[in-house]
Amino acid sequence: MNELVVETKNLNFSYSKNKNDIQDLELKVPKGSIYGFLGPNGSGKSTSIRLILGLLKKNSGTVALFGELFNEQSRLNVLNKVGALIENPSLYEHLNAIDNLKISANYRQNISSNRIQEVLETVNLTKAKNKKIKEYSLGMKQRLGLAISLLSNPELIILDEPTNGLDPKGIIEMRTLIKDLNKKFGTTIFISSHLLSEIEKTCTHVGIIRNGKMLYQDTVASLKDSKGTNIKVEIEVDNPNEGVSVLKNLKMENISLLDDLLQIEVKNKNEITDVIDVLRTEGIHIYQVTIKNNLEELFLSLTEN
Ligand SMILES: Nc1ncnc2c1ncn2[C@@H]1O[C@H](COP(=O)(O)OP(=O)(O)O)[C@@H](O)[C@H]1O
Ligand SMILES: [Mg+2]
């Protein structure tokens, strides 16, 4: 059986009387997964995370972490096994990374100075460890925030939109780091984002939330798996109208144009080569072929209107 590191049941919460901000949320985060909590801005991701960590008081329902119900008695024991990076980390700008880590380590039990070096190494900040934080980029600050959350060697790390505001390099660094942590130490990672591409590239599992409700929860692989269903392909060509008529002559079904891009459906990947060959033979130039995956379609259909 799959062990769950986070499990919520019938979780409800409202900031005010006339609105349900979280409705009957049932989160299931398997041990060892990288779980992507995906939803548009304002859908309730940060609120859910605060509820999981006991930072907000739920109206009803249960939260279990590591198979243990989260309550006043279990709180400290459970939170010892969790590292969290929510909002921007609060760092001492005039101090360096080592001193920031030392201060955070003082709030916890049994953190060796060796561990401080280890977490710096993990987040690739060893070289910059003596620099003052005010000289750090946002990406470096986020990584130091992550290092702080790693001090106590957590089994679960919760990251609320960790790539928000980062430049492309920072985003890739954070993504690589998350995957490495999961792979090397088996750490379960719960990560929220409003960007599908982010979740798709990083996660093994996904939960899609909108208006405080969980719309879908499954493995990313099963979502991407197109067995049994047609593959949607988008093709950019120099002459889209000509492309449509060429493909219609092939007796292909479901051909359309969207923003001058050919939209077709094929049964398997081999058919994509056939289509390319036919278009090329007819002298049509192909600039780009994109497979539209189910996850993207699903996310759009679930979160539109
Ligand atoms: N402190 C707050 N007081 C009142 N309403 C809030 C507060 N924080 C968030 N909300 C509302 O709760 C809903 C969910 O917000 P949030 O959890 O921040 O979404 P997300 O993190 O997915 O962007 C939104 O409608 C938001 O306006
Ligand atoms: Mg948020």
Coordinates of C-alpha atoms and ligand atoms in Angstrom, one line a residue:
M1 CA 0.0 0.0 0.0
N2 CA 1.1 3.5 -0.7
E3 CA 2.0 5.3 2.4
L4 CA 0.6 8.9 2.6
V5 CA 2.8 11.7 4.0
V6 CA 0.0 14.2 3.9
E7 CA -3.7 13.3 3.9
T8 CA -6.5 15.7 4.5
K9 CA -10.2 14.7 4.7
N10 CA -13.2 17.0 4.3
L11 CA -11.0 20.0 5.0
N12 CA -13.0 23.2 5.2
F13 CA -12.0 26.7 5.9
S14 CA -13.3 30.3 5.4
Y15 CA -11.7 33.6 6.0
S16 CA -15.1 35.2 6.4
K17 CA -18.7 34.0 6.9
N18 CA -20.0 34.4 3.4
K19 CA -17.4 32.5 1.5
N20 CA -15.9 29.0 1.6
D21 CA -12.2 29.4 0.8
I22 CA -11.4 25.7 1.1
Q23 CA -14.1 23.2 0.4
D24 CA -13.9 19.5 1.3
L25 CA -10.3 19.3 0.3
E26 CA -8.9 15.7 0.1
L27 CA -5.2 15.8 -0.4
K28 CA -3.2 12.6 -0.8
V29 CA 0.5 13.0 -1.0
P30 CA 2.3 9.7 -1.3
K31 CA 5.6 9.1 0.4
G32 CA 8.6 9.8 -1.8
S33 CA 6.6 11.8 -4.4
I34 CA 7.1 15.2 -5.8
Y35 CA 3.5 16.4 -5.5
G36 CA 2.5 19.5 -7.5
F37 CA -0.3 21.5 -6.1
L38 CA -1.5 23.4 -9.2
G39 CA -4.1 26.1 -9.4
P40 CA -4.6 29.7 -10.6
N41 CA -3.9 32.6 -8.3
G42 CA -6.4 32.9 -5.5
S43 CA -7.5 29.2 -5.8
G44 CA -6.5 28.4 -2.3
K45 CA -3.0 26.9 -2.5
S46 CA -1.4 29.1 0.2
T47 CA -4.4 28.7 2.4
S48 CA -4.3 24.9 2.1
I49 CA -0.6 24.9 3.0
R50 CA -1.3 27.1 6.1
L51 CA -4.0 24.6 7.1
I52 CA -1.6 21.6 6.7
L53 CA 1.0 23.3 8.8
G54 CA -1.5 24.3 11.5
L55 CA -0.9 28.0 10.8
L56 CA -4.7 28.6 10.3
K57 CA -7.4 27.0 12.2
K58 CA -9.7 24.8 10.1
N59 CA -13.4 24.9 10.3
S60 CA -13.8 21.2 9.9
G61 CA -12.1 18.1 8.6
T62 CA -8.8 16.4 9.4
V63 CA -5.1 16.8 8.5
A64 CA -2.8 13.8 8.9
L65 CA 0.9 14.0 8.5
F66 CA 3.0 10.8 8.4
G67 CA -0.1 8.9 9.2
E68 CA -0.6 10.8 12.4
L69 CA -3.5 13.1 13.0
F70 CA -2.3 16.7 13.3
N71 CA -3.5 18.2 16.6
E72 CA -2.2 20.1 19.6
Q73 CA -0.6 17.0 21.1
S74 CA 1.1 15.7 17.9
R75 CA 1.9 19.2 16.6
L76 CA 5.6 19.6 17.6
N77 CA 6.5 16.0 17.0
V78 CA 5.0 16.1 13.5
L79 CA 6.4 19.6 12.6
N80 CA 9.9 18.4 13.4
K81 CA 9.8 16.2 10.3
V82 CA 8.6 19.0 8.1
G83 CA 10.6 21.8 6.4
A84 CA 8.7 24.6 4.8
L85 CA 9.4 27.6 2.5
I86 CA 6.3 29.7 2.4
E87 CA 6.4 33.3 1.2
N88 CA 9.8 34.9 0.9
P89 CA 12.2 33.6 3.6
S90 CA 12.9 36.2 6.3
L91 CA 16.7 36.6 6.2
Y92 CA 19.1 39.0 7.9
E93 CA 20.3 41.0 5.0
H94 CA 23.4 42.4 6.7
L95 CA 24.6 39.0 7.7
N96 CA 26.1 36.2 5.6
A97 CA 24.6 32.8 4.8
I98 CA 26.5 31.0 7.5
D99 CA 25.3 33.4 10.2
N100 CA 21.7 33.2 8.9
L101 CA 21.8 29.5 9.1
K102 CA 23.4 29.6 12.6
I103 CA 20.6 31.8 13.9
S104 CA 17.9 29.4 12.4
A105 CA 19.8 26.4 13.8
N106 CA 19.6 28.0 17.3
Y107 CA 15.8 27.8 17.2
R108 CA 16.0 24.0 16.6
Q109 CA 17.5 21.1 18.5
N110 CA 20.7 19.3 17.8
I111 CA 21.8 20.9 14.6
S112 CA 25.5 20.5 14.1
S113 CA 27.8 23.0 12.4
N114 CA 28.5 20.2 10.0
R115 CA 24.9 20.2 9.0
I116 CA 25.1 23.9 8.2
Q117 CA 27.9 23.1 5.7
E118 CA 25.9 20.2 4.3
V119 CA 22.8 22.2 3.5
L120 CA 24.9 25.0 2.0
E121 CA 26.4 22.4 -0.3
T122 CA 23.0 20.9 -1.1
V123 CA 21.7 24.3 -2.3
N124 CA 24.9 25.2 -4.1
L125 CA 25.7 28.2 -1.9
T126 CA 29.1 27.0 -0.5
K127 CA 31.0 29.5 -2.6
A128 CA 28.7 32.3 -1.6
K129 CA 28.5 31.4 2.1
N130 CA 30.4 34.4 3.3
K131 CA 28.6 37.0 1.2
K132 CA 26.1 39.2 2.8
I133 CA 22.5 38.4 1.9
K134 CA 22.0 41.9 0.6
E135 CA 24.3 41.0 -2.2
Y136 CA 22.3 37.8 -3.0
S137 CA 20.0 37.5 -6.0
L138 CA 16.4 36.5 -5.4
G139 CA 17.3 33.0 -6.6
M140 CA 20.1 32.7 -4.0
K141 CA 17.8 34.0 -1.3
Q142 CA 15.2 31.3 -2.2
R143 CA 17.9 28.7 -2.1
L144 CA 19.1 29.9 1.3
G145 CA 15.5 29.7 2.5
L146 CA 15.4 26.2 1.3
A147 CA 18.7 25.4 3.1
I148 CA 17.1 26.7 6.3
S149 CA 14.1 24.4 5.9
L150 CA 16.5 21.5 5.3
L151 CA 18.5 22.0 8.6
S152 CA 16.5 19.5 10.6
N153 CA 16.7 16.9 7.8
P154 CA 13.0 16.9 7.1
E155 CA 11.1 13.9 5.6
L156 CA 8.7 16.3 3.9
I157 CA 9.4 19.7 2.4
I158 CA 6.6 22.1 1.6
L159 CA 7.3 24.9 -0.9
D160 CA 4.8 27.5 -1.7
E161 CA 5.5 28.8 -5.2
P162 CA 9.2 28.6 -4.8
T163 CA 10.0 29.8 -8.3
N164 CA 7.8 33.0 -8.2
G165 CA 9.8 36.0 -9.3
L166 CA 12.9 34.0 -10.2
D167 CA 14.6 34.5 -13.5
P168 CA 14.8 31.5 -15.9
K169 CA 18.3 30.5 -14.5
G170 CA 16.9 30.7 -11.0
I171 CA 13.9 28.6 -12.0
I172 CA 16.0 25.9 -13.5
E173 CA 18.3 25.8 -10.4
M174 CA 15.4 25.5 -8.1
R175 CA 13.8 22.8 -10.2
T176 CA 17.1 20.8 -10.3
L177 CA 17.5 21.1 -6.6
I178 CA 14.1 19.8 -5.8
K179 CA 14.5 16.8 -8.0
D180 CA 17.9 16.1 -6.5
L181 CA 16.6 16.3 -3.0
N182 CA 13.9 13.8 -3.8
K183 CA 16.2 11.5 -5.6
K184 CA 19.2 11.5 -3.2
F185 CA 17.4 11.6 0.1
G186 CA 13.9 10.3 -0.8
T187 CA 12.5 13.5 0.6
T188 CA 8.8 13.9 -0.2
I189 CA 8.2 17.3 -1.7
F190 CA 5.0 19.2 -1.9
I191 CA 5.2 22.2 -4.2
S192 CA 2.6 24.7 -5.2
S193 CA 2.5 26.6 -8.5
H194 CA 0.1 28.4 -10.8
L195 CA 2.2 27.3 -13.7
L196 CA 1.4 24.0 -15.4
S197 CA 4.8 23.8 -17.1
E198 CA 6.5 24.1 -13.7
I199 CA 4.6 21.2 -12.3
E200 CA 4.9 19.1 -15.4
K201 CA 8.7 19.3 -15.5
T202 CA 9.2 18.6 -11.9
C203 CA 6.5 16.5 -10.4
T204 CA 5.4 12.9 -10.1
H205 CA 1.9 13.7 -8.8
V206 CA -0.4 16.5 -9.4
G207 CA -3.5 17.9 -7.6
I208 CA -5.4 20.6 -9.4
I209 CA -7.3 23.1 -7.2
R210 CA -9.7 25.9 -8.2
N211 CA -12.0 28.0 -6.0
G212 CA -10.9 26.0 -3.0
K213 CA -11.9 22.7 -4.5
M214 CA -9.8 19.8 -5.6
L215 CA -10.7 19.1 -9.2
Y216 CA -8.3 16.3 -10.1
Q217 CA -5.6 14.3 -8.4
D218 CA -3.4 11.6 -10.0
T219 CA 0.1 10.8 -11.1
V220 CA 1.6 13.0 -13.8
A221 CA 2.5 9.9 -15.8
S222 CA -1.1 8.7 -16.0
L223 CA -2.2 12.1 -17.2
K224 CA 0.5 12.2 -19.9
D225 CA -0.2 8.7 -20.9
S226 CA -2.1 9.0 -24.2
K227 CA -2.8 5.2 -24.6
G228 CA -6.2 4.6 -26.0
T229 CA -6.8 8.3 -26.8
N230 CA -5.7 10.3 -29.8
I231 CA -2.6 12.4 -29.7
K232 CA -3.3 16.1 -30.4
V233 CA -0.6 17.7 -32.5
E234 CA -0.1 21.3 -33.5
I235 CA 1.9 22.1 -36.6
E236 CA 3.2 25.5 -37.7
V237 CA 3.6 25.8 -41.5
D238 CA 4.2 28.5 -44.0
N239 CA 0.8 28.0 -45.7
P240 CA -1.8 26.8 -43.2
N241 CA -4.8 26.8 -45.5
E242 CA -3.0 24.7 -48.1
G243 CA -1.9 22.4 -45.2
V244 CA -5.5 21.9 -44.2
S245 CA -6.6 20.8 -47.7
V246 CA -3.6 18.5 -48.1
L247 CA -4.4 16.8 -44.9
K248 CA -8.2 16.6 -45.7
N249 CA -7.2 14.7 -48.9
L250 CA -5.5 12.2 -46.7
K251 CA -8.9 11.5 -45.2
M252 CA -7.7 12.6 -41.8
E253 CA -10.4 13.5 -39.3
N254 CA -10.4 16.4 -36.8
I255 CA -8.3 18.8 -38.8
S256 CA -8.7 22.5 -37.9
L257 CA -6.9 25.8 -37.8
L258 CA -6.3 27.7 -34.6
D259 CA -4.4 31.0 -34.8
D260 CA -3.0 29.8 -38.2
L261 CA -1.7 26.6 -36.6
L262 CA -2.8 23.3 -37.9
Q263 CA -4.5 21.2 -35.3
I264 CA -4.7 17.5 -36.0
E265 CA -5.3 14.2 -34.1
V266 CA -3.4 11.1 -34.7
K267 CA -3.6 7.6 -33.2
N268 CA 0.1 7.1 -32.6
K269 CA 3.4 8.9 -33.0
N270 CA 4.2 7.1 -36.4
E271 CA 1.3 8.9 -37.9
I272 CA 3.0 12.2 -37.1
T273 CA 5.9 11.2 -39.4
D274 CA 3.4 10.3 -42.1
V275 CA 1.8 13.7 -41.8
I276 CA 5.1 15.5 -42.0
D277 CA 6.2 13.5 -45.1
V278 CA 2.9 14.4 -46.9
L279 CA 3.2 18.0 -46.1
R280 CA 6.8 18.1 -47.2
T281 CA 6.0 16.3 -50.4
E282 CA 3.4 18.9 -51.2
G283 CA 6.0 21.6 -50.7
I284 CA 4.7 22.9 -47.5
H285 CA 7.4 24.2 -45.1
I286 CA 7.1 23.0 -41.5
Y287 CA 8.5 25.3 -38.8
Q288 CA 7.3 23.5 -35.7
V289 CA 5.5 20.4 -34.6
T290 CA 4.2 20.3 -31.0
I291 CA 2.5 17.4 -29.2
K292 CA -0.3 18.9 -27.0
N293 CA -0.4 16.7 -24.0
N294 CA -3.4 15.7 -21.9
L295 CA -2.2 17.5 -18.8
E296 CA -2.3 20.9 -20.6
E297 CA -5.7 20.2 -22.1
L298 CA -7.0 19.0 -18.7
F299 CA -5.6 22.0 -16.8
L300 CA -7.2 24.4 -19.3
S301 CA -10.5 22.7 -19.3
L302 CA -10.6 22.5 -15.5
T303 CA -9.5 26.0 -14.8
E304 CA -11.3 27.9 -17.6
N305 CA -14.5 29.8 -16.8
Ligands
LIG1 N1 -5.7 36.8 4.8 C1 -6.8 36.7 4.1 N2 -8.0 37.2 4.4 C2 -9.1 37.0 3.6 N3 -9.1 36.3 2.5 C3 -7.9 35.8 2.1 C4 -6.7 35.9 2.8 N4 -5.7 35.3 2.2 C5 -6.3 34.7 1.1 N5 -7.6 35.1 1.0 C6 -8.6 34.6 -0.1 O1 -8.6 33.2 -0.1 C7 -8.6 32.7 -1.4 C8 -7.5 31.8 -1.6 O2 -6.3 32.5 -1.5 P1 -4.8 31.9 -1.5 O3 -4.8 30.7 -0.6 O4 -3.8 32.9 -1.2 O5 -4.7 31.4 -3.0 P2 -3.4 31.0 -3.9 O6 -2.3 30.7 -2.9 O7 -3.8 29.8 -4.6 O8 -3.1 32.1 -4.8 C9 -8.6 33.9 -2.3 O9 -10.0 34.2 -2.6 C10 -8.1 35.0 -1.4 O10 -8.6 36.3 -1.8
MG2 MG -0.4 31.6 -2.8

